[in-house]
Amino acid sequence: MYALDEKKWPGCLYHRTAKNDVARTEHLTYICTSKKEDAGPTNNWMDPAEAYHKAGAYFRGAMKGRTMYVIPFAMGPLGSPFTKIGIELTDSIYVVLNMLIMTRAGRDVLEQLGESDDFTRGLHSKADLSLEKRLILQFPEDNTIWSVSSGYGGNVLLGKKCLALRIASWLGRNEGWLAEHMLIMGIEDPRGRVDYIAAAFPSACGKTNLAMLIPPEHFRKQGYRVWTVGDDIAWIRPGEDGRLWAVNPETGFFGVAPGTNAHSNPNALAMVRRNTIFTNVLQTADGDVWWEDGEGEPPAEGIAWDGRPWKPGLVDESGKPVPGAHPNSRFTAPASQCPTISPEWSNPRGVPLTAIVFGGRRSRLAPLVYEAFNWRHGVYTGATMASEITAAQYGKQGKVRRDPMAMLPFCGYNMADYFRHWLDFGENMEKPPGIFHVNWFRKDERGNYIWPGFGENLRVLNWIIERSHGRASAVETPIGFVPAEEGLDLAGLEISPETIEKLFAVDPGDWLEELSGHRRFFEQFGERLPAGIREEYEAFSERLSAEKVGTR
Ligand code: OXD
Ligand code: MN
């Protein structure tokens, strides 16, 4: 790790991972339960005895001659009913420094834990960083995580994806709460009333940008403000008042650097100016960093993410531009440095949710926003979430990947049981929040985005809030309620009536095709798929066949 220039980047560090170790390795990530069915068809599964044996051999002697660090950490504010404790053993100083930003780590945690053995056991070694020996193993029955031969954040900061999503989703099912891949944000209206929203989007759909959104001028002038609570993980419990309450169990942001600029996310830029760890961005000899689609001109020369010399205009043998920063290069920054951090962000009670939002990247199908008819339909909407693959992910670009609740890589048990848990959860709730679906990524025939996105997304969130309080009108369609004409506040935005029409169009033909995708996805769960999901599928199929399309 290198210190960056103290004047330009006070307290900041630079780190470069191995070239084969720049993203989460889902194919080497396993849920290790005694019964294969408990991991379900969407997870890789390994028998726990086999997993301990196999990884045990990779761990043996791997830390020899290295320093072993012991990190006691808490996910969630100490003393909160939400909070879970973990202890990670690691031979990586990078892990230690990141965990100090991303979690509440230190002596207080050990004091809180006392003699209790109620904590997640985390073991990590970089070992030889080879793909052959890399395994990311979750043992939910033992409350244990083993991660070997990687140094990439999502694989090795065990509090994050491994504990706060995979293990926590299992704990949440047993204990009656939800661990979700969701941002949490507050929207303050001109009267000073704050509504909180939790929103799930697959990786690379702009969760960090949305969580730190800057209101468009029309809203800013009226006194609207956005407050950031979290950008990646929400732990959600029913409160005594019948509402749902959510906490962000983390204390930092591990965000993607490329694409972070003064237009997409000025708050993140301000946040990373100090005390931040940069991983795999472009580094310069004088202690500066830079990334593609960021701020300012690229430096005349630098060292690329892979350690090779780089200069602007560099191309590979086939003439393709060579980026200086890896597309998945990251910043790790303390939440407290985010200019819009909510005063409630570490409230042990969490924040009450007004609405839950699901979203994906769909260039044709899904309208800008729609509201589910009720909780059960909302669960179906989340369970059928899908997103088109982008350049930042493996797989064929443009192909649709089903990613229920954005939890496909993170659900620590059988996803059919996870759907059941969601359904039961709503049944026991007095005041379930509304469930909505958004799509910022609809395109026209020429392939151009038709919604400006970024700050303008507040217009949609505002409709969601108004609707949740029964103040906005809507039109019924087979997929749910869409805003009525004049429903969405578009003042100060130049957008034609034809574009609005296109943004909200619901094409029954396209949706019938989509429906067969739902069926194919659900088939893999067999008998384990809950009846509630089957019934929603049937009801949706009937609504579509009846072509009951609302007119706007
Ligand atoms: C992340 C992810 O790193 O979802 O947050 O991949
Ligand atoms: Mn994530």
XYZ file of N, CA and C and ligand atoms in Angstrom, residues 24 26 152-154 160-161 165 181 201-204 207-208 231-233 254-256 328 330 406 409-410, ligand 1:
84
model
N -15.600 -9.731 -7.274
C -16.090 -10.907 -6.558
C -16.077 -12.101 -7.502
N -18.008 -15.116 -8.086
C -19.234 -15.811 -7.688
C -19.108 -17.315 -7.890
N -9.508 -9.265 -2.829
C -10.496 -8.300 -3.332
C -11.587 -8.024 -2.303
N -11.921 -6.781 -2.114
C -12.877 -6.322 -1.091
C -14.083 -7.217 -0.858
N -14.876 -7.437 -1.898
C -16.119 -8.193 -1.755
C -15.895 -9.628 -1.293
N -18.967 -7.519 5.054
C -19.847 -6.961 4.028
C -20.752 -8.019 3.386
N -20.374 -8.517 2.223
C -21.260 -9.437 1.500
C -21.422 -10.761 2.258
N -24.817 -9.902 4.330
C -25.863 -10.393 3.419
C -26.042 -11.914 3.517
N -29.901 -6.322 0.046
C -28.910 -5.597 -0.770
C -29.545 -4.272 -1.208
N -31.123 -2.626 -6.104
C -30.760 -2.672 -7.517
C -29.590 -3.630 -7.659
N -29.522 -4.373 -8.761
C -28.348 -5.211 -8.983
C -27.081 -4.356 -8.995
N -25.922 -4.985 -8.815
C -24.647 -4.262 -8.858
C -24.570 -3.490 -10.183
N -23.932 -2.318 -10.134
C -23.710 -1.493 -11.330
C -24.977 -0.846 -11.894
N -26.591 2.478 -7.278
C -27.108 2.613 -5.910
C -26.405 3.744 -5.154
N -25.067 3.801 -5.283
C -24.321 4.821 -4.541
C -24.742 6.218 -5.009
N -25.572 2.830 1.279
C -25.600 2.670 -0.187
C -25.604 1.218 -0.642
N -25.577 0.254 0.313
C -25.422 -1.134 -0.166
C -26.246 -2.166 0.608
N -26.373 -1.987 1.919
C -26.991 -3.043 2.728
C -27.988 -2.436 3.712
N -17.939 1.504 -0.050
C -16.950 0.828 -0.904
C -17.493 0.953 -2.329
N -17.219 2.102 -2.938
C -17.895 2.433 -4.197
C -16.993 2.275 -5.413
N -17.639 2.166 -6.574
C -16.920 2.062 -7.842
C -16.436 3.464 -8.237
N -13.764 -1.859 -12.333
C -14.286 -2.135 -10.985
C -13.333 -1.597 -9.907
N -12.048 0.914 -6.994
C -12.916 1.301 -5.879
C -12.332 2.401 -5.002
N -32.206 -8.249 -6.087
C -30.755 -7.996 -6.223
C -29.941 -8.872 -5.272
N -26.596 -13.180 -5.882
C -25.271 -13.641 -5.397
C -25.134 -13.600 -3.875
N -26.169 -13.151 -3.170
C -25.982 -12.847 -1.744
C -26.959 -13.559 -0.805
C -20.824 -4.476 -4.474
C -21.573 -5.369 -5.378
O -19.593 -4.488 -4.519
O -22.805 -5.405 -5.260
O -21.460 -3.749 -3.699
O -20.977 -6.045 -6.212
